[in-house]
Amino acid sequence: MNQLKGIAAASGISIGPAYKVGKEEFIIAKEPIREEDIPVQIQIFEEALIKTRREIIDLQKRISFEMGQEEAQIFDAHLLVLEDRMLIEEVISRLKKERLNVAFIFSEVLKKYVEIFLKIEDEYLKERIADINDVGKRILRHLLGKERKAFEDLKEKVVMVAHDLSPSDTAAMHKQNVCAFVTDVGGKTSHTAIMAKSLEIPAVVGTESATSRIKTGDMLIVDGSMGVIIINPDEETLNIYRKEEEKFKGVAERFLSAKDLPAVTLDGTTIKINANIEFPDEVPSVKLHGGEGIGLYRTEFFYMNRKDLPSEEEHYEAYKYVAEQMNPNPVIIRTLDLGGDKFLSQFEIPYEMEPFLGWRAIRFCLARPEIFKLQLRAILRASVHGNLKMMYPMISGIEELKQANKILEDAKEELRKKGLAFKEDIEVGAMIEVPSAALTADILATEADFFSIGTNDLIQYSLAVDRANEKVAYLYNPAHLAVLRLIKNIIDSAHKANIHVGMCGEMAGEASLVLLLLGLGLDEFSVPPQVIPEVKYLVRSVTLGQAKEIAAAAMLLSTGKEVEEFTQAKLREILK
Ligand code: PEP
Ligand code: MG
């Protein structure tokens, strides 16, 4: 019996035989061609592009139908690769010059592209290598006349084990055939992890050595909640995990029963449970999972996968739609937060050594007030159609908040002059995701109507751990006392100033920490739609007094590990 540790990417437990997918390599012969064959080779290439395009669009439609628009949008990047003029022209010009078969030329050009991308020190661009490889392999398959081996051929439920999985590989894993997956590389926020969450199957990523230590047919236990894989377990371990698996399923069903009930503690305190969204078409999912509002609408995705900038009208229509759909429930629009690992092709952002510490979010917006103001005008105009609020990302001090509010005032003035309606007293909040903001929350509270704690960033900045780097993922701990003390300070400062404080980072959906956060006095939890029922259920399971006791005891501990163990034990006790 062997154990392997990785990053817990999607929770749950699954047991099944391993199915290892190798890195698909094509052996492509180099064949000289005659000059008169060049047009035929170009035609073969164009047909392969058309077939690949059709294949991706079909796949996109299927994914959109089965899993939703957001997952399907991942393939937009694949379609863009197919339209890359430079790549296409390079293949054709080399074909003419070198007079070799098009499959060989294409594979050479593809390799060159991948090498160029590999050299770029940018995590987001590096992720694009997977897209280029994925599309490249599809094109090669058509050039070589090979048909894709579908995962659907699998007759029994398996645990997919791979070095890495492309988005289309992950999407092709039908629920019936794949019960979990394990990869050598990747972090919690990789495409693979996002897809696993949507498929509702456990996943462990970033194991580094899964493909070298696991053989097809090995029996595996995948614990996606703990990030553990057990290879060829003995009967006793199997029995323990089978029981755990049943328990996990039972608990998930229990949570779902709470989705439409109010989020009220046993002693009558009402807590807000909102949703995080990236796209307007997620609104139905928010409603389906019992979301009471939207606590974080990440608007930067609006700027992605397109060549031009969204116009004020486009912004306005999207915000109006979400506001109307959720009305009278609140919708908090987070203004543009690009930079860090979110790269937008329309803006020429210079290469930075430390993009997370660089020119991102509000810093970019304050330096580009015209771009910022366009979005602010659209939010303001949409505010008359529902209960819209807004907040700024990455505020690091009061000066930035004042500057942003000043630009907001200018935007209001412009609308007044044009006679366009907007809500004069729209609530404006600050995201608290930088330690300097957390420590000066009392000062920031004088300029903000509410706070929303962005723990994804707050944790990386306070613990000096890059949130996208699997090598240091073991240090990324929401339960670290430094993080908890900062959160406590933010909540206490907000309450002293009589303002509302929510949390929209992933930490708000970490089951074992929900009670602790409740006990620290958090007013609102904003989590991915699928997580809403669980958080509601937990809030409904305790009195505020119990939660306060848990928080007070946890704050006296010394390490994140102790806090985790303590809160998990309390959670088990309460859910028993
Ligand atoms: C956060 O940092 O916690 C947050 C919600 O923002 P994002 O994940 O978009 O950086
Ligand atoms: Mg953030």
Coordinates of C-alpha atoms and ligand atoms in Angstrom, one line a residue:
M1 CA 0.0 0.0 0.0
N2 CA 1.4 3.3 -1.1
Q3 CA 0.3 6.8 -0.5
L4 CA 0.7 9.9 -2.7
K5 CA 0.0 13.4 -1.7
G6 CA -1.1 16.2 -4.0
I7 CA -3.3 19.3 -4.0
A8 CA -6.9 18.8 -3.1
A9 CA -8.7 20.3 -6.1
A10 CA -12.2 18.9 -5.9
S11 CA -13.6 17.3 -2.8
G12 CA -15.1 13.9 -2.4
I13 CA -13.9 10.3 -2.2
S14 CA -13.8 7.8 -5.0
I15 CA -12.4 4.3 -5.3
G16 CA -11.6 2.6 -8.6
P17 CA -9.0 1.2 -10.9
A18 CA -6.5 3.5 -12.5
Y19 CA -6.6 4.3 -16.2
K20 CA -3.4 6.0 -17.2
V21 CA -3.5 8.3 -20.2
G22 CA -0.1 8.8 -21.7
K23 CA 1.2 12.0 -23.2
E24 CA -0.1 11.4 -26.7
E25 CA 2.9 11.6 -29.1
F26 CA 2.6 11.4 -32.8
I27 CA 5.4 9.9 -34.9
I28 CA 5.4 11.9 -38.0
A29 CA 7.5 10.9 -41.0
K30 CA 9.4 13.6 -42.9
E31 CA 8.4 13.1 -46.6
P32 CA 9.6 15.3 -49.5
I33 CA 6.8 16.4 -51.8
R34 CA 6.8 17.6 -55.4
E35 CA 6.1 21.2 -56.3
E36 CA 2.8 20.2 -58.0
D37 CA 1.7 18.5 -54.8
I38 CA 1.9 21.8 -52.8
P39 CA -1.7 22.9 -53.6
V40 CA -3.0 19.5 -52.5
Q41 CA -1.0 19.7 -49.2
I42 CA -2.4 23.2 -48.6
Q43 CA -5.9 21.8 -49.2
I44 CA -5.3 18.9 -46.8
F45 CA -4.2 21.5 -44.2
E46 CA -7.2 23.7 -44.7
E47 CA -9.6 20.7 -44.5
A48 CA -7.9 19.7 -41.2
L49 CA -8.5 23.2 -39.8
I50 CA -12.1 23.1 -40.9
K51 CA -12.7 19.6 -39.4
T52 CA -11.0 20.6 -36.2
R53 CA -13.1 23.8 -36.0
R54 CA -16.2 21.7 -36.4
E55 CA -15.1 19.2 -33.8
I56 CA -14.4 22.0 -31.3
I57 CA -17.7 23.7 -31.9
D58 CA -19.6 20.4 -31.5
L59 CA -17.8 19.7 -28.3
Q60 CA -18.5 23.3 -27.1
K61 CA -22.2 22.8 -27.8
R62 CA -22.2 19.6 -25.9
I63 CA -20.4 21.0 -23.0
S64 CA -22.6 24.1 -22.9
F65 CA -25.7 21.8 -22.8
E66 CA -24.3 19.4 -20.3
M67 CA -22.3 21.6 -18.0
G68 CA -23.1 25.2 -18.8
Q69 CA -21.9 28.2 -20.7
E70 CA -18.9 29.0 -18.5
E71 CA -17.2 25.6 -19.1
A72 CA -17.9 25.8 -22.8
Q73 CA -16.2 29.2 -23.0
I74 CA -12.9 27.6 -22.3
F75 CA -12.9 26.3 -25.9
D76 CA -13.0 29.9 -27.2
A77 CA -9.3 30.0 -26.6
H78 CA -9.0 26.8 -28.8
L79 CA -10.9 28.4 -31.6
L80 CA -8.6 31.5 -31.4
V81 CA -5.6 29.2 -32.0
L82 CA -7.3 27.9 -35.1
E83 CA -7.6 31.4 -36.4
D84 CA -4.0 32.4 -35.7
R85 CA -2.9 33.9 -39.0
M86 CA 0.8 33.8 -38.1
L87 CA 0.7 30.1 -37.4
I88 CA -1.3 29.3 -40.6
E89 CA 0.9 31.5 -42.8
E90 CA 4.1 30.1 -41.3
V91 CA 2.9 26.5 -42.2
I92 CA 2.0 27.5 -45.7
S93 CA 5.2 29.5 -46.4
R94 CA 7.4 26.7 -45.0
L95 CA 5.5 24.1 -47.0
K96 CA 6.3 26.1 -50.2
K97 CA 9.9 26.7 -49.2
E98 CA 10.9 23.3 -47.7
R99 CA 8.6 21.0 -49.8
L100 CA 7.9 18.6 -47.1
N101 CA 4.6 16.9 -46.1
V102 CA 2.3 19.3 -44.3
A103 CA 1.9 17.1 -41.2
F104 CA 5.6 17.3 -40.6
I105 CA 5.8 21.0 -41.3
F106 CA 2.8 21.7 -39.0
S107 CA 4.3 19.6 -36.1
E108 CA 7.6 21.6 -36.4
V109 CA 5.7 24.9 -36.3
L110 CA 3.7 23.7 -33.4
K111 CA 6.8 22.7 -31.5
K112 CA 8.3 26.1 -32.1
Y113 CA 5.2 27.8 -30.7
V114 CA 5.2 25.7 -27.6
E115 CA 8.9 26.4 -27.0
I116 CA 8.3 30.2 -27.3
F117 CA 5.4 30.0 -24.8
L118 CA 7.5 27.9 -22.5
K119 CA 10.1 30.6 -22.2
I120 CA 7.6 33.3 -21.2
E121 CA 7.6 33.9 -17.5
D122 CA 3.9 34.3 -17.2
E123 CA 1.7 31.7 -15.6
Y124 CA -1.4 32.7 -17.6
L125 CA 0.5 32.4 -20.9
K126 CA 2.0 29.2 -19.8
E127 CA -1.5 27.8 -19.3
R128 CA -2.2 28.6 -23.0
I129 CA 0.4 26.0 -23.9
A130 CA -2.2 23.4 -23.0
D131 CA -4.7 25.1 -25.4
I132 CA -2.1 25.2 -28.2
N133 CA -1.1 21.5 -27.6
D134 CA -4.7 20.4 -27.4
V135 CA -5.7 22.1 -30.7
G136 CA -2.4 21.1 -32.3
K137 CA -3.0 17.5 -31.6
R138 CA -6.5 17.6 -33.0
I139 CA -5.2 19.2 -36.2
L140 CA -2.5 16.6 -36.4
R141 CA -5.0 13.8 -35.9
H142 CA -6.9 15.1 -38.9
L143 CA -3.7 15.6 -41.0
L144 CA -2.7 12.0 -40.2
G145 CA -6.2 10.6 -40.6
K146 CA -6.3 9.3 -37.0
E147 CA -9.6 9.3 -35.1
R148 CA -9.7 10.5 -31.6
K149 CA -9.9 7.7 -29.0
A150 CA -12.8 8.7 -26.9
F151 CA -12.8 8.2 -23.2
E152 CA -16.4 7.1 -23.6
D153 CA -15.1 3.7 -24.7
L154 CA -14.4 2.9 -21.1
K155 CA -16.6 0.2 -19.9
E156 CA -16.1 0.6 -16.1
K157 CA -15.7 3.5 -13.8
V158 CA -12.0 4.5 -13.6
V159 CA -9.7 7.0 -12.0
M160 CA -8.1 8.9 -14.8
V161 CA -4.4 9.4 -14.1
A162 CA -2.4 11.8 -16.4
H163 CA 0.6 14.1 -16.4
D164 CA -1.8 16.9 -17.3
L165 CA -5.3 17.0 -18.7
S166 CA -6.4 19.5 -21.3
P167 CA -9.8 21.1 -20.9
S168 CA -11.2 19.1 -23.7
D169 CA -9.9 15.8 -22.2
T170 CA -11.5 16.7 -18.9
A171 CA -14.7 17.7 -20.6
A172 CA -14.8 14.4 -22.5
M173 CA -14.8 12.4 -19.2
H174 CA -18.3 11.5 -18.9
K175 CA -19.6 11.2 -15.4
Q176 CA -20.5 7.5 -16.0
N177 CA -16.9 6.5 -16.9
V178 CA -14.6 8.6 -14.7
C179 CA -15.0 8.7 -11.0
A180 CA -12.0 10.8 -10.1
F181 CA -8.9 12.2 -11.6
V182 CA -5.3 12.6 -10.6
T183 CA -2.6 14.7 -12.3
D184 CA 1.2 15.3 -11.9
V185 CA 0.9 19.1 -12.4
G186 CA -1.6 21.9 -11.8
G187 CA -2.9 24.0 -9.0
K188 CA -6.3 24.5 -7.3
T189 CA -7.3 27.0 -10.0
S190 CA -6.3 25.2 -13.1
H191 CA -8.8 24.5 -15.8
T192 CA -8.7 20.8 -14.8
A193 CA -9.7 21.6 -11.3
I194 CA -12.5 23.9 -12.4
M195 CA -13.9 21.2 -14.7
A196 CA -13.7 18.6 -11.9
K197 CA -15.8 20.8 -9.6
S198 CA -18.4 21.1 -12.3
L199 CA -18.5 17.4 -12.9
E200 CA -18.8 16.9 -9.2
I201 CA -16.0 14.3 -9.1
P202 CA -13.0 14.3 -6.7
A203 CA -9.7 15.4 -8.1
V204 CA -6.1 15.6 -6.8
V205 CA -3.7 17.7 -8.8
G206 CA 0.0 18.6 -8.6
T207 CA 1.1 15.2 -7.3
E208 CA 4.3 15.5 -9.3
S209 CA 4.8 11.7 -9.6
A210 CA 1.4 10.1 -10.1
T211 CA 2.1 8.9 -13.6
S212 CA 5.4 7.4 -12.6
R213 CA 4.1 5.7 -9.5
I214 CA 0.7 4.4 -10.8
K215 CA 0.1 1.8 -13.4
T216 CA -3.2 1.2 -15.3
G217 CA -5.2 -1.3 -13.3
D218 CA -3.8 -0.3 -9.9
M219 CA -6.7 0.1 -7.4
L220 CA -6.8 3.7 -6.1
I221 CA -8.6 5.5 -3.4
V222 CA -8.8 9.2 -4.3
D223 CA -9.5 11.6 -1.4
G224 CA -10.2 14.9 -3.1
S225 CA -10.9 16.6 0.1
M226 CA -7.5 15.8 1.7
G227 CA -5.5 15.6 -1.5
V228 CA -4.5 12.0 -0.9
I229 CA -4.3 9.0 -3.2
I230 CA -3.8 5.5 -1.8
I231 CA -2.4 3.0 -4.3
N232 CA -3.5 -0.7 -4.0
P233 CA -5.0 -0.3 -0.5
D234 CA -5.4 -3.3 1.8
E235 CA -8.9 -4.5 2.6
E236 CA -9.1 -2.7 5.9
T237 CA -8.2 0.7 4.4
L238 CA -10.7 0.0 1.5
N239 CA -13.5 -0.6 4.1
I240 CA -12.6 2.6 6.0
Y241 CA -12.8 4.7 2.8
R242 CA -15.9 3.0 1.5
K243 CA -17.6 4.1 4.6
E244 CA -16.1 7.6 4.2
E245 CA -17.4 7.7 0.6
E246 CA -20.9 6.8 1.7
K247 CA -20.7 9.4 4.5
F248 CA -19.6 12.1 2.0
K249 CA -22.5 11.3 -0.3
G250 CA -25.0 11.4 2.6
V251 CA -23.6 14.7 3.8
A252 CA -23.9 16.3 0.3
E253 CA -27.6 15.2 0.2
R254 CA -28.2 16.6 3.6
F255 CA -26.7 20.0 2.5
L256 CA -28.9 20.2 -0.5
S257 CA -32.0 20.0 1.7
A258 CA -31.1 23.4 3.1
K259 CA -30.7 25.2 -0.2
D260 CA -34.1 27.0 -0.1
L261 CA -34.3 27.6 3.6
P262 CA -33.2 30.9 5.2
A263 CA -29.7 31.1 6.5
V264 CA -30.5 31.7 10.1
T265 CA -28.6 30.4 13.1
L266 CA -30.4 28.2 15.7
D267 CA -30.7 31.4 17.9
G268 CA -32.2 33.5 15.1
T269 CA -29.3 35.5 13.6
T270 CA -29.7 36.0 9.9
I271 CA -26.6 35.6 7.8
K272 CA -26.4 36.4 4.1
I273 CA -25.2 33.7 1.7
N274 CA -24.4 35.0 -1.7
A275 CA -22.8 33.7 -4.8
N276 CA -19.6 34.5 -6.8
I277 CA -20.1 34.7 -10.5
E278 CA -18.0 35.5 -13.5
F279 CA -20.6 35.5 -16.2
P280 CA -24.2 36.8 -16.3
D281 CA -25.5 33.4 -17.5
E282 CA -24.6 31.9 -14.1
V283 CA -27.6 33.6 -12.6
P284 CA -29.9 30.5 -13.0
S285 CA -27.4 28.4 -11.2
V286 CA -27.3 31.0 -8.3
K287 CA -31.0 30.7 -8.0
L288 CA -31.1 26.9 -8.3
H289 CA -28.6 26.6 -5.4
G290 CA -30.6 29.0 -3.2
G291 CA -28.3 32.1 -3.5
E292 CA -29.8 35.1 -1.9
G293 CA -27.7 37.6 -3.9
I294 CA -24.4 38.0 -5.7
G295 CA -21.6 38.9 -3.4
L296 CA -18.9 39.0 -6.1
Y297 CA -19.4 39.6 -9.8
R298 CA -15.9 39.4 -11.3
T299 CA -16.1 41.6 -14.4
E300 CA -12.7 41.1 -15.9
F301 CA -13.8 38.0 -17.7
F302 CA -15.9 40.3 -19.8
Y303 CA -12.7 41.6 -21.4
M304 CA -11.2 38.2 -22.1
N305 CA -11.3 36.0 -25.2
R306 CA -12.0 39.0 -27.5
K307 CA -9.9 41.3 -29.6
D308 CA -11.7 44.6 -28.8
L309 CA -12.7 46.3 -25.5
P310 CA -16.3 46.0 -24.3
S311 CA -18.3 49.2 -24.9
E312 CA -20.2 51.1 -22.2
E313 CA -23.4 49.7 -23.7
E314 CA -22.2 46.1 -23.5
H315 CA -21.2 46.6 -19.8
Y316 CA -24.5 48.3 -19.1
E317 CA -26.6 45.5 -20.8
A318 CA -24.8 42.8 -18.8
Y319 CA -25.1 44.6 -15.5
K320 CA -28.7 45.5 -16.1
Y321 CA -29.5 41.9 -16.9
V322 CA -27.9 40.6 -13.7
A323 CA -29.5 43.4 -11.6
E324 CA -33.0 42.7 -13.0
Q325 CA -32.7 38.9 -12.7
M326 CA -31.6 39.1 -9.1
N327 CA -33.9 42.0 -8.0
P328 CA -34.7 42.8 -5.2
N329 CA -31.6 40.8 -4.0
P330 CA -28.3 42.6 -4.1
V331 CA -25.6 42.2 -6.7
I332 CA -22.1 43.5 -5.9
I333 CA -20.1 44.3 -9.1
R334 CA -16.4 44.2 -8.6
T335 CA -14.7 46.7 -10.9
L336 CA -12.0 45.5 -13.3
D337 CA -9.3 43.4 -11.6
L338 CA -6.8 42.5 -14.2
G339 CA -3.1 41.7 -13.8
G340 CA -1.7 39.1 -11.5
D341 CA -2.7 35.8 -13.2
K342 CA -5.5 37.5 -15.2
F343 CA -4.1 38.6 -18.4
L344 CA -6.1 40.7 -20.9
S345 CA -4.9 40.8 -24.4
Q346 CA -6.4 44.2 -25.3
F347 CA -4.2 46.0 -22.8
E348 CA -0.5 46.1 -23.4
I349 CA 0.6 45.3 -19.9
P350 CA 4.4 45.2 -19.7
Y351 CA 6.1 42.0 -18.5
E352 CA 6.6 42.2 -14.7
M353 CA 8.8 40.1 -12.5
E354 CA 6.1 40.0 -9.8
P355 CA 2.7 40.5 -11.5
F356 CA 0.8 39.9 -8.2
L357 CA 2.7 42.8 -6.7
G358 CA 2.6 44.9 -9.8
W359 CA 0.4 47.0 -11.9
R360 CA -2.9 45.3 -11.3
A361 CA -6.5 45.9 -10.3
I362 CA -7.3 49.4 -8.9
R363 CA -3.7 50.5 -9.6
F364 CA -4.3 49.9 -13.3
C365 CA -7.7 51.6 -13.1
L366 CA -6.4 54.7 -11.4
A367 CA -3.7 55.0 -14.0
R368 CA -6.2 54.5 -16.8
P369 CA -9.2 56.6 -15.6
E370 CA -10.9 56.6 -19.0
I371 CA -11.2 52.8 -19.1
F372 CA -12.2 52.8 -15.4
K373 CA -14.8 55.6 -15.8
L374 CA -16.4 53.8 -18.8
Q375 CA -17.1 50.8 -16.5
L376 CA -18.3 53.1 -13.6
R377 CA -20.8 54.9 -15.9
A378 CA -22.2 51.6 -17.0
I379 CA -22.5 50.3 -13.4
L380 CA -24.2 53.6 -12.3
R381 CA -26.7 53.5 -15.2
A382 CA -27.5 49.9 -14.5
S383 CA -28.1 50.7 -10.8
V384 CA -31.6 51.9 -11.5
H385 CA -32.6 48.4 -12.6
G386 CA -32.2 46.5 -9.4
N387 CA -30.2 46.4 -6.1
L388 CA -26.7 47.1 -7.5
K389 CA -23.7 47.8 -5.4
M390 CA -20.1 48.0 -6.4
M391 CA -16.6 47.5 -4.9
Y392 CA -13.0 48.1 -5.8
P393 CA -10.4 45.3 -5.8
M394 CA -7.0 45.4 -4.2
I395 CA -7.3 48.6 -2.2
S396 CA -4.1 49.1 -0.2
G397 CA -4.8 52.3 1.6
I398 CA -7.2 55.2 2.1
E399 CA -5.6 57.4 -0.7
E400 CA -6.5 54.8 -3.3
L401 CA -10.0 54.5 -2.1
K402 CA -10.4 58.3 -2.1
Q403 CA -9.0 58.5 -5.6
A404 CA -11.4 55.8 -6.9
N405 CA -14.3 57.6 -5.3
K406 CA -13.3 60.8 -6.9
I407 CA -13.4 59.2 -10.3
L408 CA -16.8 57.7 -9.4
E409 CA -18.0 61.3 -8.6
D410 CA -16.7 62.4 -12.0
A411 CA -18.6 59.6 -13.7
K412 CA -21.8 60.6 -11.8
E413 CA -21.3 64.2 -12.9
E414 CA -21.0 63.1 -16.5
L415 CA -24.2 61.2 -16.3
R416 CA -26.0 64.1 -14.6
K417 CA -24.9 66.4 -17.4
K418 CA -26.3 63.9 -20.0
G419 CA -29.5 63.6 -18.0
L420 CA -29.0 59.9 -17.5
A421 CA -30.6 58.2 -14.5
F422 CA -28.6 56.4 -11.8
K423 CA -28.9 55.6 -8.1
E424 CA -27.2 58.6 -6.4
D425 CA -26.5 56.7 -3.2
I426 CA -25.3 53.4 -4.7
E427 CA -23.3 51.6 -2.0
V428 CA -19.6 51.5 -2.7
G429 CA -17.4 49.0 -0.9
A430 CA -13.7 48.1 -0.7
M431 CA -12.3 44.7 -1.1
I432 CA -9.9 44.0 1.7
E433 CA -7.3 41.7 0.2
V434 CA -4.0 43.4 1.0
P435 CA -2.5 43.2 4.5
S436 CA -2.1 47.0 4.6
A437 CA -5.8 47.4 4.1
A438 CA -6.6 44.8 6.7
L439 CA -4.5 46.6 9.2
T440 CA -6.0 50.0 8.4
A441 CA -9.6 48.8 8.0
D442 CA -10.7 51.3 10.7
I443 CA -9.4 54.2 8.5
L444 CA -10.8 52.6 5.3
A445 CA -14.2 52.3 6.9
T446 CA -14.6 56.1 6.9
E447 CA -14.7 56.0 3.1
A448 CA -16.5 52.7 2.4
D449 CA -20.1 51.5 2.7
F450 CA -19.1 47.9 3.2
F451 CA -16.1 45.6 3.1
S452 CA -15.6 42.3 1.2
I453 CA -12.7 40.2 2.3
G454 CA -10.8 38.7 -0.6
T455 CA -9.0 35.9 1.1
N456 CA -7.5 34.4 -2.1
D457 CA -5.2 37.4 -2.3
L458 CA -5.1 38.3 1.4
I459 CA -3.6 34.8 2.2
Q460 CA -1.0 35.0 -0.6
Y461 CA 0.1 38.5 0.4
S462 CA 0.1 37.9 4.2
L463 CA 1.9 34.5 4.0
A464 CA 4.1 35.5 1.0
V465 CA 2.9 32.5 -1.0
D466 CA 2.1 32.8 -4.7
R467 CA -1.5 31.5 -5.0
A468 CA -0.8 29.9 -8.4
N469 CA 2.4 28.1 -7.6
E470 CA 2.0 24.4 -6.7
K471 CA 5.5 24.2 -5.2
V472 CA 4.6 26.5 -2.3
A473 CA 0.9 25.4 -2.1
Y474 CA 1.6 23.6 1.2
L475 CA 2.2 27.0 2.8
Y476 CA -1.1 28.5 1.6
N477 CA -3.2 28.1 4.7
P478 CA -6.4 30.0 5.3
A479 CA -6.3 28.8 9.0
H480 CA -2.9 30.4 9.6
L481 CA -3.2 32.6 12.7
A482 CA -1.8 35.6 10.9
V483 CA -4.7 35.3 8.4
L484 CA -7.3 34.8 11.2
R485 CA -6.0 37.8 13.1
L486 CA -6.2 40.0 10.0
I487 CA -9.7 38.8 9.4
K488 CA -10.7 39.5 13.0
N489 CA -9.3 43.0 12.7
I490 CA -11.3 43.7 9.5
I491 CA -14.6 42.4 11.0
D492 CA -14.1 44.3 14.3
S493 CA -13.2 47.6 12.5
A494 CA -16.2 47.3 10.1
H495 CA -18.6 46.7 13.0
K496 CA -17.2 49.5 15.0
A497 CA -17.9 51.8 12.1
N498 CA -21.3 50.2 11.6
I499 CA -20.7 48.8 8.2
H500 CA -21.4 45.4 6.8
V501 CA -18.6 42.9 6.1
G502 CA -18.6 39.9 3.8
M503 CA -16.1 37.5 2.5
C504 CA -15.8 36.5 -1.2
G505 CA -12.6 34.5 -1.2
E506 CA -12.7 30.7 -1.5
M507 CA -12.1 30.5 2.3
A508 CA -15.7 31.5 2.8
G509 CA -16.7 28.1 1.4
E510 CA -14.3 26.0 3.4
A511 CA -16.7 24.0 5.6
S512 CA -14.5 23.7 8.6
L513 CA -13.8 27.4 8.7
V514 CA -17.4 28.6 8.2
L515 CA -18.3 28.3 11.9
L516 CA -15.1 30.0 12.9
L517 CA -15.9 32.9 10.5
L518 CA -19.4 33.1 11.8
G519 CA -18.1 33.3 15.3
L520 CA -15.8 36.1 14.3
G521 CA -18.9 38.0 13.3
L522 CA -18.8 37.8 9.5
D523 CA -22.1 39.1 8.1
E524 CA -22.1 37.6 4.6
F525 CA -20.5 34.6 2.9
S526 CA -20.1 34.7 -0.9
V527 CA -19.2 31.4 -2.4
P528 CA -19.4 29.6 -5.8
P529 CA -23.1 28.7 -6.5
Q530 CA -22.6 24.9 -5.8
V531 CA -21.2 25.6 -2.4
I532 CA -24.2 27.7 -1.2
P533 CA -26.3 24.7 0.2
E534 CA -23.4 23.5 2.4
V535 CA -22.7 27.0 3.9
K536 CA -26.5 27.5 4.5
Y537 CA -26.7 24.1 6.2
L538 CA -23.8 24.9 8.5
V539 CA -25.1 28.3 9.5
R540 CA -28.4 26.6 10.3
S541 CA -26.7 24.0 12.5
V542 CA -25.3 26.2 15.3
T543 CA -26.2 29.0 17.6
L544 CA -24.2 32.2 17.3
G545 CA -23.0 31.6 20.8
Q546 CA -21.5 28.2 19.8
A547 CA -19.8 29.7 16.8
K548 CA -18.3 32.4 19.0
E549 CA -16.9 29.8 21.4
I550 CA -15.3 28.0 18.5
A551 CA -13.8 31.2 17.2
A552 CA -12.5 32.3 20.6
A553 CA -10.9 28.9 21.2
A554 CA -9.4 28.8 17.7
M555 CA -7.8 32.2 18.1
L556 CA -5.8 30.9 21.1
L557 CA -4.1 28.2 19.1
S558 CA -0.7 28.5 17.6
T559 CA -0.7 26.9 14.2
G560 CA -2.9 26.6 11.2
K561 CA -2.8 22.8 11.5
E562 CA -4.1 23.0 15.1
V563 CA -6.9 25.4 14.0
E564 CA -7.8 23.0 11.1
E565 CA -7.9 20.0 13.4
F566 CA -9.9 21.8 16.1
T567 CA -12.5 23.3 13.7
Q568 CA -12.9 19.9 11.9
A569 CA -13.5 18.2 15.1
K570 CA -16.1 20.8 16.1
L571 CA -17.7 20.4 12.7
R572 CA -18.0 16.7 13.0
E573 CA -19.5 17.1 16.5
I574 CA -22.1 19.5 15.2
L575 CA -23.0 17.6 12.1
K576 CA -23.3 14.3 13.9
Ligands
PEP1 C1 -9.9 37.2 -3.6 O1 -8.8 37.6 -3.8 O2 -10.2 36.5 -2.6 C2 -11.0 37.4 -4.6 C3 -12.2 37.1 -4.3 O3 -10.6 38.0 -5.8 P1 -9.9 37.1 -7.0 O4 -9.9 35.7 -6.6 O5 -10.7 37.5 -8.2 O6 -8.5 37.7 -6.9
MG2 MG -8.5 39.1 -5.3

